[in-house]
PDB file of C-alpha atoms in Angstrom:
ATOM      1  CA  MET A   1      43.871  15.471 -35.485  1.00 49.00           C
ATOM      2  CA  SER A   2      42.897  16.385 -31.661  1.00 54.00           C
ATOM      3  CA  ARG A   3      40.017  17.721 -32.579  1.00 56.00           C
ATOM      4  CA  TYR A   4      38.863  14.297 -34.597  1.00 55.00           C
ATOM      5  CA  VAL A   5      39.879  11.884 -31.646  1.00 51.00           C
ATOM      6  CA  ASN A   6      37.960  14.185 -29.285  1.00 52.00           C
ATOM      7  CA  GLY A   7      34.772  13.348 -30.964  1.00 52.00           C
ATOM      8  CA  GLU A   8      34.312  16.874 -32.916  1.00 57.00           C
ATOM      9  CA  THR A   9      32.410  16.747 -36.201  1.00 58.00           C
ATOM     10  CA  ASN A  10      33.144  20.107 -37.849  1.00 65.00           C
ATOM     11  CA  ILE A  11      36.079  18.493 -39.937  1.00 73.00           C
ATOM     12  CA  ASP A  12      36.660  18.430 -43.635  1.00 69.00           C
ATOM     13  CA  PRO A  13      35.780  14.977 -45.095  1.00 73.00           C
ATOM     14  CA  THR A  14      39.075  14.609 -46.586  1.00 73.00           C
ATOM     15  CA  LEU A  15      41.270  15.643 -43.923  1.00 71.00           C
ATOM     16  CA  VAL A  16      38.838  12.821 -41.466  1.00 61.00           C
ATOM     17  CA  GLU A  17      39.824  10.279 -43.958  1.00 74.00           C
ATOM     18  CA  ARG A  18      43.520  11.127 -43.924  1.00 73.00           C
ATOM     19  CA  ILE A  19      43.415  11.270 -40.147  1.00 65.00           C
ATOM     20  CA  ARG A  20      41.807   7.768 -39.969  1.00 72.00           C
ATOM     21  CA  ASP A  21      44.184   6.212 -42.363  1.00 70.00           C
ATOM     22  CA  ALA A  22      46.948   7.829 -40.125  1.00 63.00           C
ATOM     23  CA  ILE A  23      45.577   6.442 -36.954  1.00 60.00           C
ATOM     24  CA  THR A  24      45.056   2.770 -38.234  1.00 66.00           C
ATOM     25  CA  SER A  25      48.902   2.958 -39.861  1.00 68.00           C
ATOM     26  CA  LEU A  26      50.430   4.299 -36.437  1.00 56.00           C
ATOM     27  CA  GLY A  27      48.301   2.188 -33.965  1.00 54.00           C
ATOM     28  CA  TYR A  28      47.441   5.527 -32.470  1.00 51.00           C
ATOM     29  CA  ARG A  29      45.542   5.545 -29.244  1.00 52.00           C
ATOM     30  CA  ARG A  30      44.446   8.522 -26.781  1.00 50.00           C
ATOM     31  CA  ASN A  31      46.478   9.122 -23.731  1.00 48.00           C
ATOM     32  CA  LEU A  32      43.704   9.619 -21.247  1.00 49.00           C
ATOM     33  CA  ALA A  33      46.379  10.174 -18.275  1.00 48.00           C
ATOM     34  CA  ALA A  34      47.518  13.300 -20.108  1.00 48.00           C
ATOM     35  CA  ALA A  35      43.968  14.268 -21.129  1.00 47.00           C
ATOM     36  CA  SER A  36      42.995  13.913 -17.442  1.00 48.00           C
ATOM     37  CA  ILE A  37      44.612  17.020 -16.686  1.00 45.00           C
ATOM     38  CA  ARG A  38      42.416  19.108 -19.062  1.00 52.00           C
ATOM     39  CA  PRO A  39      39.607  21.290 -17.153  1.00 49.00           C
ATOM     40  CA  GLY A  40      36.331  19.737 -17.496  1.00 53.00           C
ATOM     41  CA  TRP A  41      37.738  16.676 -18.439  1.00 50.00           C
ATOM     42  CA  THR A  42      35.773  13.061 -18.269  1.00 75.00           C
ATOM     43  CA  SER A  43      36.843   9.688 -18.637  1.00 79.00           C
ATOM     44  CA  LYS A  44      33.113   8.481 -19.072  1.00 92.00           C
ATOM     45  CA  MET A  45      34.345   5.513 -16.760  1.00 95.00           C
ATOM     46  CA  LEU A  46      32.443   4.700 -13.479  1.00 97.00           C
ATOM     47  CA  ALA A  47      33.417   1.955 -10.949  1.00 97.00           C
ATOM     48  CA  LEU A  48      31.540  -0.665  -8.844  1.00 97.00           C
ATOM     49  CA  VAL A  49      33.030  -1.830  -5.443  1.00 97.00           C
ATOM     50  CA  ILE A  50      31.101  -5.013  -4.153  1.00 94.00           C
ATOM     51  CA  GLY A  51      31.691  -7.447  -1.534  1.00 88.00           C
ATOM     52  CA  ASP A  52      32.260 -10.691  -3.119  1.00 86.00           C
ATOM     53  CA  LEU A  53      32.807 -11.366  -6.805  1.00 83.00           C
ATOM     54  CA  ALA A  54      31.786 -14.941  -6.330  1.00 84.00           C
ATOM     55  CA  ASN A  55      28.312 -14.280  -4.843  1.00 86.00           C
ATOM     56  CA  PRO A  56      25.355 -14.118  -7.489  1.00 86.00           C
ATOM     57  CA  TYR A  57      23.766 -11.521  -5.709  1.00 89.00           C
ATOM     58  CA  TYR A  58      26.529  -8.876  -6.423  1.00 91.00           C
ATOM     59  CA  SER A  59      26.629 -10.311  -9.867  1.00 91.00           C
ATOM     60  CA  SER A  60      23.227  -9.402 -10.367  1.00 92.00           C
ATOM     61  CA  ILE A  61      23.899  -5.791  -9.266  1.00 95.00           C
ATOM     62  CA  ALA A  62      26.786  -5.411 -11.432  1.00 95.00           C
ATOM     63  CA  ARG A  63      24.861  -6.605 -14.484  1.00 95.00           C
ATOM     64  CA  ALA A  64      21.969  -3.990 -13.667  1.00 97.00           C
ATOM     65  CA  VAL A  65      24.631  -1.390 -13.021  1.00 97.00           C
ATOM     66  CA  GLU A  66      26.465  -2.128 -16.144  1.00 97.00           C
ATOM     67  CA  GLU A  67      23.688  -2.123 -18.455  1.00 97.00           C
ATOM     68  CA  ARG A  68      22.221   1.443 -17.062  1.00 97.00           C
ATOM     69  CA  VAL A  69      25.679   3.229 -17.400  1.00 97.00           C
ATOM     70  CA  ARG A  70      26.778   1.729 -20.667  1.00 95.00           C
ATOM     71  CA  SER A  71      23.339   2.853 -22.038  1.00 94.00           C
ATOM     72  CA  GLU A  72      24.647   6.429 -21.272  1.00 94.00           C
ATOM     73  CA  GLY A  73      28.127   5.751 -22.778  1.00 94.00           C
ATOM     74  CA  TYR A  74      30.055   4.806 -19.368  1.00 96.00           C
ATOM     75  CA  LEU A  75      32.368   2.008 -19.296  1.00 96.00           C
ATOM     76  CA  LEU A  76      32.035   0.315 -15.828  1.00 96.00           C
ATOM     77  CA  THR A  77      35.023  -1.289 -13.856  1.00 95.00           C
ATOM     78  CA  THR A  78      33.974  -3.771 -11.257  1.00 96.00           C
ATOM     79  CA  VAL A  79      36.243  -4.633  -8.686  1.00 96.00           C
ATOM     80  CA  SER A  80      35.816  -6.852  -5.197  1.00 95.00           C
ATOM     81  CA  SER A  81      36.753  -5.818  -1.767  1.00 93.00           C
ATOM     82  CA  ASP A  82      36.351  -9.528  -0.210  1.00 91.00           C
ATOM     83  CA  GLU A  83      34.435  -8.095   2.752  1.00 89.00           C
ATOM     84  CA  ASP A  84      38.149  -6.668   3.818  1.00 91.00           C
ATOM     85  CA  GLY A  85      38.136  -3.071   4.770  1.00 91.00           C
ATOM     86  CA  ALA A  86      41.877  -2.413   3.975  1.00 92.00           C
ATOM     87  CA  ARG A  87      41.657  -3.812   0.663  1.00 93.00           C
ATOM     88  CA  HIS A  88      38.234  -1.768  -0.087  1.00 93.00           C
ATOM     89  CA  ASP A  89      40.369   1.473   1.227  1.00 92.00           C
ATOM     90  CA  GLN A  90      43.182   0.679  -1.291  1.00 93.00           C
ATOM     91  CA  LEU A  91      40.714  -0.055  -4.199  1.00 94.00           C
ATOM     92  CA  VAL A  92      38.614   3.397  -3.578  1.00 93.00           C
ATOM     93  CA  ASP A  93      42.118   5.236  -3.523  1.00 91.00           C
ATOM     94  CA  ARG A  94      43.498   3.371  -6.868  1.00 92.00           C
ATOM     95  CA  LEU A  95      40.100   4.186  -8.847  1.00 93.00           C
ATOM     96  CA  MET A  96      40.206   7.945  -7.457  1.00 91.00           C
ATOM     97  CA  GLU A  97      43.934   8.221  -9.039  1.00 89.00           C
ATOM     98  CA  GLN A  98      42.760   6.808 -12.271  1.00 88.00           C
ATOM     99  CA  ARG A  99      40.309   9.485 -12.264  1.00 89.00           C
ATOM    100  CA  ILE A 100      37.135   7.550 -12.825  1.00 93.00           C
ATOM    101  CA  ASP A 101      33.884   9.988 -12.917  1.00 96.00           C
ATOM    102  CA  GLY A 102      31.828   8.412  -9.989  1.00 97.00           C
ATOM    103  CA  MET A 103      31.563   5.433  -7.779  1.00 97.00           C
ATOM    104  CA  ILE A 104      29.190   3.086  -6.520  1.00 98.00           C
ATOM    105  CA  ILE A 105      30.179   0.963  -3.607  1.00 97.00           C
ATOM    106  CA  VAL A 106      29.049  -1.803  -1.428  1.00 95.00           C
ATOM    107  CA  PRO A 107      30.654  -1.173   2.056  1.00 94.00           C
ATOM    108  CA  PRO A 108      32.595  -3.719   3.452  1.00 91.00           C
ATOM    109  CA  ARG A 109      31.833  -5.655   6.879  1.00 86.00           C
ATOM    110  CA  ALA A 110      34.286  -3.737   8.439  1.00 82.00           C
ATOM    111  CA  GLN A 111      34.192  -0.547   7.319  1.00 81.00           C
ATOM    112  CA  THR A 112      37.763   1.844   8.154  1.00 80.00           C
ATOM    113  CA  ARG A 113      37.577   4.414   5.333  1.00 82.00           C
ATOM    114  CA  ASP A 114      37.521   7.862   6.942  1.00 84.00           C
ATOM    115  CA  TRP A 115      36.022   9.837   3.753  1.00 85.00           C
ATOM    116  CA  ASP A 116      36.556  13.224   5.760  1.00 82.00           C
ATOM    117  CA  THR A 117      40.281  12.651   5.078  1.00 82.00           C
ATOM    118  CA  ILE A 118      39.976  12.217   1.422  1.00 82.00           C
ATOM    119  CA  PRO A 119      41.297  15.790  -0.495  1.00 80.00           C
ATOM    120  CA  PRO A 120      39.034  17.027  -2.553  1.00 82.00           C
ATOM    121  CA  PRO A 121      37.650  16.800  -5.375  1.00 84.00           C
ATOM    122  CA  VAL A 122      35.926  13.307  -4.640  1.00 90.00           C
ATOM    123  CA  PRO A 123      33.659  12.126  -7.437  1.00 94.00           C
ATOM    124  CA  PRO A 124      29.903  11.563  -6.609  1.00 96.00           C
ATOM    125  CA  VAL A 125      29.672   8.099  -4.528  1.00 97.00           C
ATOM    126  CA  VAL A 126      26.404   6.238  -4.155  1.00 98.00           C
ATOM    127  CA  PHE A 127      26.551   3.266  -1.460  1.00 97.00           C
ATOM    128  CA  VAL A 128      24.313   0.087  -2.350  1.00 97.00           C
ATOM    129  CA  ASP A 129      22.858  -2.726  -0.161  1.00 95.00           C
ATOM    130  CA  ARG A 130      24.772  -1.333   2.779  1.00 94.00           C
ATOM    131  CA  PRO A 131      25.103   2.364   4.196  1.00 95.00           C
ATOM    132  CA  GLY A 132      28.374   4.066   4.329  1.00 92.00           C
ATOM    133  CA  ALA A 133      29.924   6.315   6.474  1.00 89.00           C
ATOM    134  CA  PHE A 134      29.998   9.114   4.151  1.00 92.00           C
ATOM    135  CA  PRO A 135      27.149  11.970   4.770  1.00 91.00           C
ATOM    136  CA  SER A 136      27.453  13.474   1.173  1.00 92.00           C
ATOM    137  CA  ALA A 137      26.492  10.054  -0.556  1.00 96.00           C
ATOM    138  CA  ASP A 138      23.214   8.522  -1.610  1.00 98.00           C
ATOM    139  CA  CYS A 139      22.356   4.994  -0.364  1.00 98.00           C
ATOM    140  CA  ILE A 140      19.931   2.298  -1.965  1.00 98.00           C
ATOM    141  CA  LEU A 141      18.794  -0.276   0.438  1.00 97.00           C
ATOM    142  CA  ALA A 142      16.153  -2.987   0.825  1.00 97.00           C
ATOM    143  CA  ASP A 143      13.891  -3.465   3.671  1.00 98.00           C
ATOM    144  CA  ASN A 144      16.148  -5.850   5.291  1.00 98.00           C
ATOM    145  CA  ASP A 145      14.366  -5.660   8.770  1.00 98.00           C
ATOM    146  CA  GLY A 146      10.639  -5.609   7.282  1.00 98.00           C
ATOM    147  CA  GLY A 147      11.183  -8.426   4.930  1.00 98.00           C
ATOM    148  CA  ALA A 148      12.906 -10.543   7.726  1.00 98.00           C
ATOM    149  CA  ALA A 149       9.749  -9.837  10.365  1.00 98.00           C
ATOM    150  CA  GLU A 150       7.521 -10.873   7.554  1.00 98.00           C
ATOM    151  CA  ALA A 151       9.171 -14.223   6.887  1.00 98.00           C
ATOM    152  CA  VAL A 152       9.392 -15.050  10.830  1.00 98.00           C
ATOM    153  CA  SER A 153       6.174 -13.994  11.510  1.00 98.00           C
ATOM    154  CA  PHE A 154       4.658 -16.217   8.959  1.00 97.00           C
ATOM    155  CA  LEU A 155       6.439 -18.914  10.411  1.00 97.00           C
ATOM    156  CA  LEU A 156       5.271 -18.268  13.877  1.00 97.00           C
ATOM    157  CA  GLU A 157       2.008 -17.980  12.499  1.00 96.00           C
ATOM    158  CA  LYS A 158       2.030 -21.661  11.416  1.00 94.00           C
ATOM    159  CA  GLY A 159       2.613 -22.773  14.740  1.00 93.00           C
ATOM    160  CA  THR A 160       6.346 -23.166  14.930  1.00 94.00           C
ATOM    161  CA  ARG A 161       8.025 -21.663  18.088  1.00 92.00           C
ATOM    162  CA  ARG A 162      11.635 -22.496  17.853  1.00 96.00           C
ATOM    163  CA  ILE A 163      13.067 -21.006  14.602  1.00 97.00           C
ATOM    164  CA  ALA A 164      16.638 -20.927  14.110  1.00 98.00           C
ATOM    165  CA  PHE A 165      18.386 -18.101  12.610  1.00 98.00           C
ATOM    166  CA  VAL A 166      21.280 -18.683  10.456  1.00 98.00           C
ATOM    167  CA  GLY A 167      23.296 -16.451   9.063  1.00 97.00           C
ATOM    168  CA  ASP A 168      26.836 -14.677   8.447  1.00 95.00           C
ATOM    169  CA  GLY A 169      28.167 -12.394  11.299  1.00 94.00           C
ATOM    170  CA  LEU A 170      25.881  -9.394  12.684  1.00 95.00           C
ATOM    171  CA  ASP A 171      29.247  -6.647  12.014  1.00 92.00           C
ATOM    172  CA  ILE A 172      27.429  -6.977   8.370  1.00 93.00           C
ATOM    173  CA  PHE A 173      24.584  -4.376   8.100  1.00 94.00           C
ATOM    174  CA  THR A 174      22.247  -6.733   6.154  1.00 96.00           C
ATOM    175  CA  ILE A 175      22.446  -9.457   8.621  1.00 97.00           C
ATOM    176  CA  ARG A 176      22.139  -7.295  11.463  1.00 97.00           C
ATOM    177  CA  GLU A 177      19.048  -5.832  10.194  1.00 98.00           C
ATOM    178  CA  ARG A 178      17.484  -9.212   9.403  1.00 98.00           C
ATOM    179  CA  HIS A 179      18.349 -10.518  12.960  1.00 98.00           C
ATOM    180  CA  LYS A 180      16.549  -7.464  13.899  1.00 98.00           C
ATOM    181  CA  GLY A 181      13.464  -8.434  12.200  1.00 98.00           C
ATOM    182  CA  TYR A 182      13.854 -11.967  13.434  1.00 98.00           C
ATOM    183  CA  LEU A 183      13.484 -10.657  17.205  1.00 98.00           C
ATOM    184  CA  SER A 184      10.733  -7.898  16.406  1.00 98.00           C
ATOM    185  CA  ALA A 185       8.715 -10.754  14.639  1.00 98.00           C
ATOM    186  CA  HIS A 186       9.093 -12.946  17.843  1.00 97.00           C
ATOM    187  CA  ARG A 187       8.091  -9.947  20.090  1.00 97.00           C
ATOM    188  CA  ALA A 188       5.173  -8.947  18.049  1.00 97.00           C
ATOM    189  CA  ALA A 189       3.662 -12.790  18.559  1.00 97.00           C
ATOM    190  CA  GLY A 190       4.656 -12.666  21.971  1.00 96.00           C
ATOM    191  CA  VAL A 191       6.937 -15.637  21.789  1.00 96.00           C
ATOM    192  CA  GLU A 192      10.451 -15.327  23.148  1.00 94.00           C
ATOM    193  CA  PRO A 193      13.063 -16.273  20.896  1.00 93.00           C
ATOM    194  CA  ASP A 194      15.502 -18.831  21.792  1.00 90.00           C
ATOM    195  CA  LEU A 195      18.851 -17.121  21.580  1.00 91.00           C
ATOM    196  CA  GLU A 196      20.582 -20.458  21.612  1.00 93.00           C
ATOM    197  CA  SER A 197      19.251 -20.991  17.989  1.00 95.00           C
ATOM    198  CA  VAL A 198      21.057 -18.014  16.453  1.00 97.00           C
ATOM    199  CA  PHE A 199      23.822 -18.811  14.376  1.00 98.00           C
ATOM    200  CA  THR A 200      26.071 -16.244  12.887  1.00 97.00           C
ATOM    201  CA  SER A 201      28.911 -17.972  11.661  1.00 95.00           C
ATOM    202  CA  ALA A 202      27.720 -19.070   8.266  1.00 96.00           C
ATOM    203  CA  HIS A 203      30.046 -17.312   6.114  1.00 93.00           C
ATOM    204  CA  THR A 204      29.824 -20.324   3.384  1.00 94.00           C
ATOM    205  CA  SER A 205      27.128 -22.672   2.263  1.00 96.00           C
ATOM    206  CA  GLU A 206      29.352 -25.638   3.925  1.00 97.00           C
ATOM    207  CA  GLN A 207      29.371 -23.956   6.962  1.00 98.00           C
ATOM    208  CA  ALA A 208      25.395 -23.171   7.077  1.00 98.00           C
ATOM    209  CA  ALA A 209      25.103 -26.690   6.149  1.00 98.00           C
ATOM    210  CA  ASP A 210      27.071 -27.877   9.206  1.00 98.00           C
ATOM    211  CA  ILE A 211      24.985 -25.596  11.400  1.00 98.00           C
ATOM    212  CA  VAL A 212      21.663 -26.903  10.040  1.00 98.00           C
ATOM    213  CA  ARG A 213      22.955 -30.381  10.181  1.00 98.00           C
ATOM    214  CA  ARG A 214      23.308 -30.233  14.087  1.00 97.00           C
ATOM    215  CA  VAL A 215      20.164 -28.351  14.658  1.00 97.00           C
ATOM    216  CA  VAL A 216      18.101 -31.161  12.568  1.00 97.00           C
ATOM    217  CA  GLU A 217      20.148 -33.948  14.554  1.00 97.00           C
ATOM    218  CA  THR A 218      19.777 -32.645  18.113  1.00 95.00           C
ATOM    219  CA  GLU A 219      15.873 -31.429  17.230  1.00 95.00           C
ATOM    220  CA  SER A 220      17.006 -27.887  18.754  1.00 94.00           C
ATOM    221  CA  ALA A 221      14.678 -26.240  16.403  1.00 96.00           C
ATOM    222  CA  ASP A 222      11.550 -26.604  14.454  1.00 95.00           C
ATOM    223  CA  ALA A 223      11.782 -23.920  11.457  1.00 97.00           C
ATOM    224  CA  ILE A 224      14.964 -22.279   9.825  1.00 98.00           C
ATOM    225  CA  PHE A 225      15.101 -18.627   8.835  1.00 98.00           C
ATOM    226  CA  ALA A 226      18.240 -18.639   6.409  1.00 98.00           C
ATOM    227  CA  ALA A 227      19.418 -15.180   6.244  1.00 98.00           C
ATOM    228  CA  ASN A 228      20.943 -15.166   2.982  1.00 96.00           C
ATOM    229  CA  ASN A 229      20.995 -17.321  -0.280  1.00 94.00           C
ATOM    230  CA  ARG A 230      24.142 -18.950   0.926  1.00 94.00           C
ATOM    231  CA  ALA A 231      22.517 -19.888   4.148  1.00 97.00           C
ATOM    232  CA  ALA A 232      19.638 -21.168   2.208  1.00 97.00           C
ATOM    233  CA  VAL A 233      21.814 -23.260  -0.196  1.00 96.00           C
ATOM    234  CA  GLY A 234      23.529 -24.681   2.949  1.00 97.00           C
ATOM    235  CA  ALA A 235      19.969 -25.781   4.782  1.00 98.00           C
ATOM    236  CA  LEU A 236      19.266 -27.544   1.452  1.00 97.00           C
ATOM    237  CA  MET A 237      22.569 -29.365   1.417  1.00 97.00           C
ATOM    238  CA  ALA A 238      22.039 -30.433   5.341  1.00 98.00           C
ATOM    239  CA  PHE A 239      18.515 -31.462   4.556  1.00 97.00           C
ATOM    240  CA  ARG A 240      19.662 -33.707   1.220  1.00 96.00           C
ATOM    241  CA  SER A 241      22.087 -35.447   3.370  1.00 97.00           C
ATOM    242  CA  LEU A 242      20.013 -35.997   6.367  1.00 97.00           C
ATOM    243  CA  GLY A 243      17.150 -37.035   4.128  1.00 95.00           C
ATOM    244  CA  ARG A 244      14.705 -34.820   6.338  1.00 95.00           C
ATOM    245  CA  ARG A 245      14.100 -31.460   6.303  1.00 96.00           C
ATOM    246  CA  LEU A 246      12.530 -28.613   8.714  1.00 97.00           C
ATOM    247  CA  PRO A 247      10.130 -25.899   7.552  1.00 98.00           C
ATOM    248  CA  MET A 248      12.572 -22.965   6.090  1.00 98.00           C
ATOM    249  CA  ILE A 249      12.099 -19.527   4.820  1.00 98.00           C
ATOM    250  CA  GLY A 250      15.382 -17.927   3.324  1.00 98.00           C
ATOM    251  CA  PHE A 251      16.223 -14.024   2.716  1.00 97.00           C
ATOM    252  CA  ASP A 252      17.454 -13.673  -1.000  1.00 94.00           C
ATOM    253  CA  ASP A 253      16.289 -15.677  -4.042  1.00 93.00           C
ATOM    254  CA  PHE A 254      18.467 -17.740  -6.081  1.00 90.00           C
ATOM    255  CA  GLU A 255      18.248 -19.860  -8.852  1.00 87.00           C
ATOM    256  CA  ALA A 256      17.973 -23.076  -7.681  1.00 89.00           C
ATOM    257  CA  ALA A 257      15.172 -22.133  -5.200  1.00 94.00           C
ATOM    258  CA  VAL A 258      12.610 -23.572  -7.524  1.00 94.00           C
ATOM    259  CA  LEU A 259      14.371 -26.646  -7.978  1.00 91.00           C
ATOM    260  CA  SER A 260      14.526 -28.090  -4.303  1.00 90.00           C
ATOM    261  CA  THR A 261      11.855 -30.383  -3.333  1.00 91.00           C
ATOM    262  CA  PRO A 262       9.470 -28.641  -2.400  1.00 95.00           C
ATOM    263  CA  ALA A 263      10.753 -25.467  -4.089  1.00 96.00           C
ATOM    264  CA  THR A 264      12.091 -22.853  -1.496  1.00 97.00           C
ATOM    265  CA  SER A 265      10.170 -19.888   0.165  1.00 98.00           C
ATOM    266  CA  VAL A 266      12.289 -16.889   0.182  1.00 98.00           C
ATOM    267  CA  VAL A 267      12.036 -13.123   1.010  1.00 98.00           C
ATOM    268  CA  THR A 268      13.048 -11.429  -2.330  1.00 96.00           C
ATOM    269  CA  GLN A 269      14.494  -7.778  -3.038  1.00 95.00           C
ATOM    270  CA  ASP A 270      14.326  -6.605  -6.574  1.00 94.00           C
ATOM    271  CA  ILE A 271      18.183  -6.714  -6.914  1.00 94.00           C
ATOM    272  CA  ALA A 272      18.367  -5.329 -10.465  1.00 95.00           C
ATOM    273  CA  ALA A 273      16.014  -2.392  -9.383  1.00 96.00           C
ATOM    274  CA  MET A 274      18.413  -1.646  -6.777  1.00 97.00           C
ATOM    275  CA  GLY A 275      21.407  -1.782  -9.242  1.00 97.00           C
ATOM    276  CA  THR A 276      19.403   0.562 -11.865  1.00 97.00           C
ATOM    277  CA  LEU A 277      18.236   2.980  -9.031  1.00 98.00           C
ATOM    278  CA  ALA A 278      22.088   3.138  -7.866  1.00 98.00           C
ATOM    279  CA  ALA A 279      23.239   3.950 -11.341  1.00 98.00           C
ATOM    280  CA  ASP A 280      20.389   6.564 -11.919  1.00 98.00           C
ATOM    281  CA  THR A 281      21.328   8.069  -9.062  1.00 98.00           C
ATOM    282  CA  LEU A 282      24.852   8.450  -9.758  1.00 98.00           C
ATOM    283  CA  LEU A 283      24.234   9.425 -13.379  1.00 98.00           C
ATOM    284  CA  ALA A 284      21.875  12.368 -11.813  1.00 97.00           C
ATOM    285  CA  ARG A 285      24.868  13.465  -9.567  1.00 97.00           C
ATOM    286  CA  LEU A 286      26.974  13.597 -12.819  1.00 96.00           C
ATOM    287  CA  ALA A 287      24.439  15.602 -14.776  1.00 95.00           C
ATOM    288  CA  GLY A 288      24.342  18.304 -11.978  1.00 95.00           C
ATOM    289  CA  ASP A 289      22.041  17.002  -9.424  1.00 97.00           C
ATOM    290  CA  ALA A 290      22.931  19.065  -6.308  1.00 95.00           C
ATOM    291  CA  SER A 291      19.815  17.867  -3.839  1.00 97.00           C
ATOM    292  CA  PRO A 292      20.609  16.691  -0.364  1.00 96.00           C
ATOM    293  CA  ALA A 293      21.863  12.982  -0.290  1.00 97.00           C
ATOM    294  CA  ARG A 294      19.127  10.742   0.185  1.00 96.00           C
ATOM    295  CA  THR A 295      18.785   7.482   1.395  1.00 97.00           C
ATOM    296  CA  VAL A 296      16.199   4.879  -0.878  1.00 98.00           C
ATOM    297  CA  VAL A 297      14.700   1.915   1.098  1.00 98.00           C
ATOM    298  CA  LEU A 298      13.418  -0.708  -1.585  1.00 98.00           C
ATOM    299  CA  PRO A 299      10.525  -2.987  -0.371  1.00 97.00           C
ATOM    300  CA  THR A 300      10.828  -6.803  -0.215  1.00 98.00           C
ATOM    301  CA  ARG A 301       8.239  -9.581  -1.102  1.00 97.00           C
ATOM    302  CA  LEU A 302       7.469 -12.882   0.339  1.00 98.00           C
ATOM    303  CA  ILE A 303       7.423 -15.764  -1.889  1.00 97.00           C
ATOM    304  CA  LEU A 304       5.901 -18.771  -0.759  1.00 97.00           C
ATOM    305  CA  ARG A 305       6.714 -22.069  -2.571  1.00 97.00           C
ATOM    306  CA  GLY A 306       6.326 -24.764  -0.370  1.00 96.00           C
ATOM    307  CA  SER A 307       9.061 -25.230   2.129  1.00 96.00           C
ATOM    308  CA  GLU A 308       7.675 -23.025   4.760  1.00 96.00           C
ATOM    309  CA  ALA A 309       5.408 -25.913   5.435  1.00 92.00           C
ATOM    310  CA  ALA A 310       5.950 -28.560   7.973  1.00 68.00           C
TER     311      ALA A 310
END
């Protein structure tokens, strides 16, 4: 029976039928906990740890990863750290206790995990969206710095000089990189950035909307750079409530971007490609790739739809 449930095919057909009938009548299921102690055993299970299950950005990554690993016969478990370092560490520990074969991880904003203290064996790890503090892990990123610089440079070229930066905290790698691009674009244009117009407390769309409403009402900026999709949605909410708007470019595309009037211009990253590449990298490690860990930075693209105009 064990040969049958383990997928072996060199079994007498008559015996196969009897085993199948017995499994059905007994309600038998494999005990993976017991099987996991066998040398060379594989669970055919992978894990994806994301930052926020409610954010469509991470849902897109999860979908791309799942489609890719499923094609290779793996089951994907997706969990969310809610950007909490302690929760992230608990999840990683629990997943390794479950003997998963490998992990793709979006590190939390406050990283507390000391990977050097984890006793071996540590399954292959690929970081995605943000780098993690594990030298043995591969990392798949987008060009956050360059994409933000391109967007802000475009706004500066159009004549705006006071560009408000609206985003989440600078303790998040992606926001920090986009802020770096915001500053470098100003330097390249010979324009002094207005530090009073840098807002890094917009974790939700509602918080971003409050910030943008104040900016518009006080006329403290003449353009908006929304540093993520939630900040862009919040800006649109503020524009609608006030009945007036400012030129704006957001980072990260989102479904409703084309429904606004005018449609929202964005810096877009290929989220599906990022998830697929992370999955491919992990699958390659599982197949025996022992090359040095590498970091891959994927390009971004500026899509102009009209909201960048005055």
